[in-house]
Tab-separated table of C-alpha atoms and ligand atoms in Angstrom:
chain	number	residue	atom	x	y	z
F	1	UNK	CA	0.000	0.000	0.000
F	2	UNK	CA	1.350	3.435	-0.899
F	3	UNK	CA	1.954	5.969	1.908
F	4	UNK	CA	-1.491	7.457	2.683
F	5	UNK	CA	0.180	10.639	3.938
F	6	UNK	CA	2.087	11.208	0.710
F	7	UNK	CA	0.566	14.288	-0.946
F	8	UNK	CA	3.018	14.529	-3.833
F	9	UNK	CA	1.640	16.843	-6.545
F	10	UNK	CA	-1.689	17.217	-4.733
F	11	UNK	CA	-3.129	20.724	-4.871
F	12	UNK	CA	-3.802	22.160	-1.413
F	13	UNK	CA	-5.411	25.616	-1.136
F	14	UNK	CA	-5.323	27.308	2.277
F	15	UNK	CA	-7.482	30.410	2.749
F	16	UNK	CA	-5.934	32.448	5.552
F	17	UNK	CA	-2.801	30.353	5.144
F	18	UNK	CA	-0.157	33.018	5.677
F	19	UNK	CA	0.398	32.855	9.440
F	20	UNK	CA	-0.151	30.850	12.596
F	21	UNK	CA	-2.143	27.630	12.527
F	22	UNK	CA	-3.150	27.830	8.871
F	23	UNK	CA	0.423	28.437	7.695
F	24	UNK	CA	1.453	25.491	9.895
F	25	UNK	CA	-1.094	23.371	8.036
F	26	UNK	CA	0.235	24.593	4.662
F	27	UNK	CA	3.766	23.718	5.797
F	28	UNK	CA	2.633	20.248	6.873
F	29	UNK	CA	1.310	19.537	3.384
F	30	UNK	CA	4.376	21.149	1.743
F	31	UNK	CA	6.656	18.769	3.666
F	32	UNK	CA	4.682	15.886	2.169
F	33	UNK	CA	5.041	16.945	-1.440
F	34	UNK	CA	1.898	18.998	-2.078
F	35	UNK	CA	1.590	22.076	-4.252
F	36	UNK	CA	0.351	24.948	-2.115
F	37	UNK	CA	-1.782	27.994	-2.761
F	38	UNK	CA	-2.314	30.441	0.111
F	39	UNK	CA	-4.553	33.499	0.368
F	40	UNK	CA	-4.822	36.399	2.804
F	41	UNK	CA	-5.207	40.183	2.770
F	42	UNK	CA	-1.650	41.341	3.221
F	43	UNK	CA	0.611	41.052	0.172
F	44	UNK	CA	3.660	41.067	2.479
F	45	UNK	CA	2.342	38.123	4.491
F	46	UNK	CA	1.432	36.273	1.287
F	47	UNK	CA	4.934	36.778	-0.136
F	48	UNK	CA	6.602	35.658	3.112
F	49	UNK	CA	4.417	32.546	3.337
F	50	UNK	CA	5.102	31.576	-0.275
F	51	UNK	CA	8.843	31.995	0.338
F	52	UNK	CA	8.627	29.680	3.401
F	53	UNK	CA	6.728	27.038	1.455
F	54	UNK	CA	9.188	27.213	-1.448
F	55	UNK	CA	12.032	26.817	1.080
F	56	UNK	CA	10.385	23.551	2.125
F	57	UNK	CA	10.656	22.379	-1.492
F	58	UNK	CA	7.029	22.991	-2.484
F	59	UNK	CA	5.652	24.659	-5.568
F	60	UNK	CA	3.655	27.525	-4.101
F	61	UNK	CA	1.471	30.404	-5.209
F	62	UNK	CA	0.026	33.245	-3.174
F	63	UNK	CA	-2.965	35.534	-3.555
F	64	UNK	CA	-3.684	38.790	-1.737
F	65	UNK	CA	-7.449	38.917	-1.225
F	66	UNK	CA	-10.044	39.490	1.475
F	67	UNK	CA	-12.393	36.547	2.065
F	68	UNK	CA	-15.207	39.091	2.481
F	69	UNK	CA	-14.849	39.841	-1.262
F	70	UNK	CA	-16.541	36.911	-3.034
F	71	UNK	CA	-15.274	37.884	-6.495
F	72	UNK	CA	-11.660	38.242	-5.353
F	73	UNK	CA	-11.841	34.842	-3.633
F	74	UNK	CA	-13.298	33.207	-6.759
F	75	UNK	CA	-10.576	34.749	-8.973
F	76	UNK	CA	-7.821	33.490	-6.663
F	77	UNK	CA	-9.242	29.967	-6.529
F	78	UNK	CA	-9.592	29.876	-10.324
F	79	UNK	CA	-6.023	31.146	-10.803
F	80	UNK	CA	-4.740	28.465	-8.425
F	81	UNK	CA	-6.673	25.764	-10.295
F	82	UNK	CA	-5.356	27.064	-13.628
F	83	UNK	CA	-1.832	26.651	-12.278
F	84	UNK	CA	-2.019	23.476	-10.173
F	85	UNK	CA	-5.150	21.719	-11.466
F	86	UNK	CA	-8.251	20.706	-9.503
F	87	UNK	CA	-8.073	21.358	-5.765
F	88	UNK	CA	-7.539	18.150	-3.783
F	89	UNK	CA	-7.626	19.740	-0.331
F	90	UNK	CA	-9.304	23.024	0.555
F	91	UNK	CA	-8.598	24.520	3.978
F	92	UNK	CA	-10.711	27.505	5.018
F	93	UNK	CA	-9.256	29.203	8.089
F	94	UNK	CA	-9.258	32.980	7.650
F	95	UNK	CA	-10.563	34.547	10.857
F	96	UNK	CA	-10.604	37.665	12.981
F	97	UNK	CA	-10.996	38.076	16.725
F	98	UNK	CA	-10.834	40.655	19.478
F	99	UNK	CA	-12.054	40.326	23.039
F	100	UNK	CA	-14.960	42.621	23.842
F	101	UNK	CA	-18.257	42.405	25.707
F	102	UNK	CA	-21.333	42.451	23.491
F	103	UNK	CA	-22.195	45.884	24.867
F	104	UNK	CA	-18.687	47.129	23.994
F	105	UNK	CA	-18.932	45.980	20.416
F	106	UNK	CA	-20.533	48.021	17.644
F	107	UNK	CA	-22.758	46.305	15.105
F	108	UNK	CA	-19.896	46.723	12.666
F	109	UNK	CA	-17.461	45.067	15.088
F	110	UNK	CA	-19.760	42.043	15.388
F	111	UNK	CA	-20.360	42.051	11.631
F	112	UNK	CA	-16.632	42.232	10.794
F	113	UNK	CA	-15.925	38.943	12.557
F	114	UNK	CA	-19.045	37.222	11.245
F	115	UNK	CA	-18.233	38.436	7.726
F	116	UNK	CA	-14.658	37.129	7.875
F	117	UNK	CA	-15.248	33.838	9.698
F	118	UNK	CA	-18.671	32.735	8.470
F	119	UNK	CA	-19.540	34.585	5.272
F	120	UNK	CA	-15.859	34.364	4.256
F	121	UNK	CA	-15.936	30.589	4.732
F	122	UNK	CA	-19.072	30.419	2.601
F	123	UNK	CA	-17.359	32.459	-0.142
F	124	UNK	CA	-14.324	30.162	-0.088
F	125	UNK	CA	-16.290	26.899	-0.046
F	126	UNK	CA	-18.894	28.070	-2.561
F	127	UNK	CA	-16.289	29.245	-5.088
F	128	UNK	CA	-14.066	26.187	-4.557
F	129	UNK	CA	-16.865	23.678	-5.140
F	130	UNK	CA	-16.612	23.482	-8.957
F	131	UNK	CA	-12.815	23.336	-8.715
F	132	UNK	CA	-12.539	20.540	-6.143
F	133	UNK	CA	-11.223	17.209	-7.386
F	134	UNK	CA	-13.870	14.518	-7.181
F	135	UNK	CA	-14.198	11.893	-6.011
F	136	UNK	CA	-11.636	12.152	-3.205
F	137	UNK	CA	-11.547	15.917	-2.757
F	138	UNK	CA	-11.979	17.275	0.719
F	139	UNK	CA	-12.619	20.537	2.503
F	140	UNK	CA	-11.541	21.364	6.053
F	141	UNK	CA	-12.934	24.329	7.949
F	142	UNK	CA	-10.888	25.679	10.835
F	143	UNK	CA	-13.361	26.268	13.615
F	144	UNK	CA	-12.840	27.121	17.302
F	145	UNK	CA	-14.039	25.921	20.716
F	146	UNK	CA	-16.242	29.044	20.838
F	147	UNK	CA	-18.493	27.230	18.328
F	148	UNK	CA	-19.851	25.028	21.106
F	149	UNK	CA	-18.465	26.503	24.355
F	150	UNK	CA	-20.026	29.883	25.113
F	151	UNK	CA	-17.276	32.312	26.149
F	152	UNK	CA	-17.698	35.787	27.570
F	153	UNK	CA	-16.215	38.576	25.388
F	154	UNK	CA	-16.615	36.339	22.326
F	155	UNK	CA	-20.224	36.842	21.152
F	156	UNK	CA	-19.103	37.500	17.577
F	157	UNK	CA	-16.725	34.521	17.355
F	158	UNK	CA	-19.150	32.129	19.109
F	159	UNK	CA	-21.912	33.043	16.656
F	160	UNK	CA	-19.637	32.909	13.614
F	161	UNK	CA	-17.849	29.648	14.367
F	162	UNK	CA	-21.088	27.874	15.357
F	163	UNK	CA	-22.243	28.818	11.870
F	164	UNK	CA	-19.023	27.493	10.341
F	165	UNK	CA	-19.566	24.080	11.937
F	166	UNK	CA	-23.146	23.971	10.702
F	167	UNK	CA	-21.872	24.853	7.218
F	168	UNK	CA	-19.511	21.883	7.513
F	169	UNK	CA	-22.377	19.541	8.314
F	170	UNK	CA	-24.728	20.852	5.622
F	171	UNK	CA	-22.087	20.783	2.889
F	172	UNK	CA	-21.047	17.264	3.907
F	173	UNK	CA	-24.646	16.253	3.186
F	174	UNK	CA	-24.925	18.199	-0.066
F	175	UNK	CA	-21.500	17.245	-1.461
F	176	UNK	CA	-21.177	13.704	-0.132
F	177	UNK	CA	-22.955	12.195	-3.146
F	178	UNK	CA	-20.261	13.757	-5.368
F	179	UNK	CA	-17.508	12.013	-3.421
F	180	UNK	CA	-16.430	15.135	-1.524
F	181	UNK	CA	-15.848	15.163	2.242
F	182	UNK	CA	-16.206	18.219	4.488
F	183	UNK	CA	-15.004	18.383	8.108
F	184	UNK	CA	-14.139	20.958	10.772
F	185	UNK	CA	-11.024	21.022	12.919
F	186	UNK	CA	-11.375	22.760	16.279
F	187	UNK	CA	-7.932	23.757	17.548
F	188	UNK	CA	-7.620	24.180	21.302
F	189	UNK	CA	-5.307	26.840	22.741
F	190	UNK	CA	-2.351	26.798	20.345
F	191	UNK	CA	0.993	28.146	21.486
F	192	UNK	CA	2.639	31.104	19.784
F	193	UNK	CA	-0.378	32.151	17.735
F	194	UNK	CA	-2.110	35.472	17.168
F	195	UNK	CA	-5.316	34.029	18.575
F	196	UNK	CA	-3.695	33.201	21.911
F	197	UNK	CA	-1.836	36.534	21.974
F	198	UNK	CA	-5.226	38.248	21.748
F	199	UNK	CA	-7.173	36.036	24.165
F	200	UNK	CA	-4.574	35.038	26.767
F	201	UNK	CA	-1.732	37.583	26.713
F	202	UNK	CA	1.015	37.313	29.326
F	203	UNK	CA	2.570	34.550	31.414
F	204	UNK	CA	-0.154	34.259	34.071
F	205	UNK	CA	-2.967	33.950	31.509
F	206	UNK	CA	-0.909	31.325	29.755
F	207	UNK	CA	-0.430	29.331	32.978
F	208	UNK	CA	-4.136	29.537	33.690
F	209	UNK	CA	-4.939	28.172	30.235
F	210	UNK	CA	-2.398	25.373	30.617
F	211	UNK	CA	-3.947	24.350	33.951
F	212	UNK	CA	-7.343	23.906	32.273
F	213	UNK	CA	-6.036	21.526	29.578
F	214	UNK	CA	-6.303	17.900	30.744
F	215	UNK	CA	-3.040	17.119	28.923
F	216	UNK	CA	-1.368	19.985	30.805
F	217	UNK	CA	0.064	21.847	27.838
F	218	UNK	CA	-0.953	24.156	25.056
F	219	UNK	CA	-1.094	22.693	21.554
F	220	UNK	CA	1.345	23.315	18.739
F	221	UNK	CA	0.617	24.244	15.153
F	222	UNK	CA	2.054	20.826	14.237
F	223	UNK	CA	-0.642	19.143	16.363
F	224	UNK	CA	-3.280	20.822	14.213
F	225	UNK	CA	-1.397	20.269	10.938
F	226	UNK	CA	-1.162	16.542	11.700
F	227	UNK	CA	-4.916	16.369	12.098
F	228	UNK	CA	-5.403	18.139	8.751
F	229	UNK	CA	-3.058	15.629	7.075
F	230	UNK	CA	-5.011	12.765	8.577
F	231	UNK	CA	-8.413	14.173	7.583
F	232	UNK	CA	-7.219	14.831	4.032
F	233	UNK	CA	-5.748	11.351	3.649
F	234	UNK	CA	-7.421	8.143	2.489
F	235	UNK	CA	-7.183	6.980	6.127
F	236	UNK	CA	-10.137	9.318	6.752
F	237	UNK	CA	-11.951	8.301	3.560
F	238	UNK	CA	-15.246	7.626	5.366
F	239	UNK	CA	-15.125	10.610	7.754
F	240	UNK	CA	-17.348	13.501	6.731
F	241	UNK	CA	-19.457	16.144	8.431
F	242	UNK	CA	-17.475	15.858	11.659
F	243	UNK	CA	-16.219	18.516	14.047
F	244	UNK	CA	-12.952	17.259	15.473
F	245	UNK	CA	-11.245	18.949	18.426
F	246	UNK	CA	-7.438	18.944	18.568
F	247	UNK	CA	-7.159	20.291	22.070
F	248	UNK	CA	-5.661	17.819	24.543
F	249	UNK	CA	-9.143	17.371	26.016
F	250	UNK	CA	-9.544	21.106	26.682
F	251	UNK	CA	-13.132	21.282	25.439
F	252	UNK	CA	-14.083	18.796	28.148
F	253	UNK	CA	-12.901	21.146	30.877
F	254	UNK	CA	-15.800	23.592	30.715
F	255	UNK	CA	-18.137	20.860	31.931
F	256	UNK	CA	-15.601	19.198	34.206
F	257	UNK	CA	-14.753	22.486	35.934
F	258	UNK	CA	-18.429	23.145	36.522
F	259	UNK	CA	-18.838	19.604	37.903
F	260	UNK	CA	-15.743	20.116	40.068
F	261	UNK	CA	-17.231	23.315	41.513
F	262	UNK	CA	-20.528	21.517	42.162
F	263	UNK	CA	-18.726	18.611	43.824
F	264	UNK	CA	-16.909	21.079	46.106
F	265	UNK	CA	-20.178	22.786	46.947
F	266	UNK	CA	-21.748	19.419	47.826
F	267	UNK	CA	-18.713	18.548	49.953
F	268	UNK	CA	-19.121	21.865	51.789
F	269	UNK	CA	-22.824	21.162	52.439
F	270	UNK	CA	-22.050	17.662	53.700
F	271	UNK	CA	-19.555	19.141	56.181
F	272	UNK	CA	-22.107	21.690	57.280
F	273	UNK	CA	-24.665	18.886	57.783
F	274	UNK	CA	-22.201	16.938	59.959
F	275	UNK	CA	-21.667	20.018	62.164
F	276	UNK	CA	-25.416	20.611	62.539
F	277	UNK	CA	-26.204	17.068	63.666
L	301	NAP	P1	-3.668	34.260	12.546
L	301	NAP	O1	-2.226	33.935	12.531
L	301	NAP	O2	-4.079	35.686	12.734
L	301	NAP	O3	-4.313	33.675	11.206
L	301	NAP	C1	-5.385	34.272	10.546
L	301	NAP	C2	-5.098	34.231	9.068
L	301	NAP	O4	-6.254	34.679	8.364
L	301	NAP	C3	-3.943	35.112	8.640
L	301	NAP	O5	-3.268	34.485	7.577
L	301	NAP	C4	-4.640	36.387	8.150
L	301	NAP	O6	-3.784	37.056	7.220
L	301	NAP	C5	-5.876	35.776	7.519
L	301	NAP	N1	-7.022	36.679	7.465
L	301	NAP	C6	-7.580	37.398	8.478
L	301	NAP	N2	-8.608	38.119	8.017
L	301	NAP	C7	-8.712	37.827	6.693
L	301	NAP	C8	-9.584	38.262	5.666
L	301	NAP	N3	-10.577	39.133	5.904
L	301	NAP	N4	-9.416	37.764	4.403
L	301	NAP	C9	-8.409	36.880	4.146
L	301	NAP	N5	-7.557	36.446	5.075
L	301	NAP	C10	-7.708	36.911	6.338
L	301	NAP	O7	-4.456	33.458	13.678
L	301	NAP	P2	-4.372	31.991	14.360
L	301	NAP	O8	-4.457	32.234	15.812
L	301	NAP	O9	-3.302	31.162	13.789
L	301	NAP	O10	-5.812	31.406	13.917
L	301	NAP	C11	-5.969	30.636	12.729
L	301	NAP	C12	-7.300	29.918	12.739
L	301	NAP	O11	-7.375	29.032	13.866
L	301	NAP	C13	-8.519	30.810	12.840
L	301	NAP	O12	-9.554	30.282	12.057
L	301	NAP	C14	-8.876	30.760	14.306
L	301	NAP	O13	-10.226	31.054	14.546
L	301	NAP	C15	-8.554	29.311	14.611
L	301	NAP	N6	-8.288	29.027	16.026
L	301	NAP	C16	-7.158	29.506	16.628
L	301	NAP	C17	-6.861	29.156	17.928
L	301	NAP	C18	-5.578	29.594	18.593
L	301	NAP	O14	-5.239	29.087	19.666
L	301	NAP	N7	-4.835	30.486	17.989
L	301	NAP	C19	-7.745	28.342	18.655
L	301	NAP	C20	-8.917	27.907	18.035
L	301	NAP	C21	-9.166	28.243	16.715
L	301	NAP	P3	-3.969	38.617	6.803
L	301	NAP	O15	-3.856	39.419	8.041
L	301	NAP	O16	-2.892	38.844	5.784
L	301	NAP	O17	-5.318	38.731	6.170
L	302	COA	N1	-13.050	46.097	20.680
L	302	COA	C1	-14.222	46.538	20.186
L	302	COA	N2	-14.408	46.750	18.830
L	302	COA	C2	-13.365	46.525	18.018
L	302	COA	C3	-12.108	46.077	18.478
L	302	COA	C4	-11.975	45.862	19.892
L	302	COA	N3	-10.817	45.431	20.430
L	302	COA	N4	-11.264	45.932	17.421
L	302	COA	C5	-11.979	46.275	16.323
L	302	COA	N5	-13.234	46.644	16.680
L	302	COA	C6	-14.289	47.143	15.814
L	302	COA	C7	-13.889	48.466	15.175
L	302	COA	O1	-14.072	49.542	16.074
L	302	COA	C8	-14.826	48.508	13.980
L	302	COA	O2	-16.118	48.900	14.351
L	302	COA	P1	-16.649	50.435	14.080
L	302	COA	O3	-16.550	50.638	12.604
L	302	COA	O4	-18.035	50.440	14.589
L	302	COA	O5	-15.724	51.327	14.851
L	302	COA	C9	-14.944	47.047	13.576
L	302	COA	O6	-14.497	46.280	14.703
L	302	COA	C10	-14.067	46.713	12.385
L	302	COA	O7	-12.751	47.143	12.672
L	302	COA	P2	-11.671	47.326	11.515
L	302	COA	O8	-10.345	47.531	12.158
L	302	COA	O9	-12.148	48.292	10.506
L	302	COA	O10	-11.804	45.870	10.828
L	302	COA	P3	-10.869	45.114	9.868
L	302	COA	O11	-11.739	44.503	8.894
L	302	COA	O12	-9.726	45.944	9.389
L	302	COA	O13	-10.191	44.017	10.868
L	302	COA	C11	-10.562	42.649	12.818
L	302	COA	C12	-10.926	42.921	11.360
L	302	COA	C13	-11.152	43.731	13.696
L	302	COA	C14	-11.175	41.305	13.173
L	302	COA	C15	-9.014	42.660	13.059
L	302	COA	O14	-8.765	42.367	14.405
L	302	COA	C16	-8.258	41.653	12.188
L	302	COA	O15	-7.941	41.957	11.053
L	302	COA	N6	-7.962	40.432	12.685
L	302	COA	C17	-7.238	39.386	11.943
L	302	COA	C18	-6.205	38.662	12.789
L	302	COA	C19	-6.811	37.948	13.962
L	302	COA	O16	-7.775	38.406	14.573
L	302	COA	N7	-6.226	36.790	14.284
L	302	COA	C20	-6.720	35.927	15.330
L	302	COA	C21	-7.582	34.871	14.730
L	302	COA	S1	-8.262	33.870	16.012
């Protein structure tokens, strides 16, 4: 059997693939022989990402575009397909975030994040559909724990990423008959990323996050890239419509912390009852 993680000459397109987790995913595929196309707003970031991917030995192309601009996204995807052929793996991970209470967020602030994360994902997936290789093509949305764990100061991201995961499920149903698979990856807290710099800046916030991860550490971009490789490979050939957390068990901790607090409260009551009797 040939190596299922060999992506030689496969076309992988990563929207938002010029930094952090998404660039890590692009690098993971580049190391395994794929041809990479990456897209984001900043031409400088696009150029730097392409240079990194070329350094890894990949053929790479970059496109400066905003995922909120459906026409620009469609042009970039078409140009990538003209160069590298049908898209074997589409990764949609462009996102924006800032911490703010709902009352401290203008309608435009809320809309900006929803437009990038959710509408942007729709633009990417919708325009990629005719260009995806089939059967065997796959799409991976990069979601977030906020999609299913409500977090204060994250109304915009919670709403947007919940929508992204529902898009994953609906498109898996609509595109499954064509031989396409669609899944979401939910990274946990990933070390050294812009997302963590915004949500948990500083050493004490970092320690607090680490304490809440059952595995006791933050994730790495490689942890997430490995999951993308697996999901894109034939090893995952019957996995579609799933939302897969790569988080060391972190998404379990919301419930387990609440249960822990309840257990402590019960223990306190039991003590009180002993004293009273
Ligand atoms: P990041 O480095 O800021 O990555 C975001 C990427 O999206 C960049 O390449 C950025 O490049 C691009 N982008 C942003 N707005 C865009 C737009 N309107 N149009 C096109 N591209 C746009 O952040 P990250 O922390 O690695 O996060 C990457 C993904 O993982 C996101 O989907 C995020 O929600 C998810 N995630 C992250 C964490 C974490 O721990 N960091 C945890 C859970 C989920 P430009 O600035 O050039 O546009
Ligand atoms: N608190 C409250 N509102 C904020 C804010 C904050 N910290 N940061 C931005 N906003 C508001 C702005 O005030 C503006 O609303 P307004 O027009 O009513 O004043 C709205 O959000 C859009 O801001 P703008 O800077 O014009 O948007 P943009 O499209 O240039 O950038 C962001 C989008 C705001 C999401 C920006 O943070 C970004 O580009 N992020 C990408 C990188 C990132 O977030 N990475 C982590 C991914 S997890």
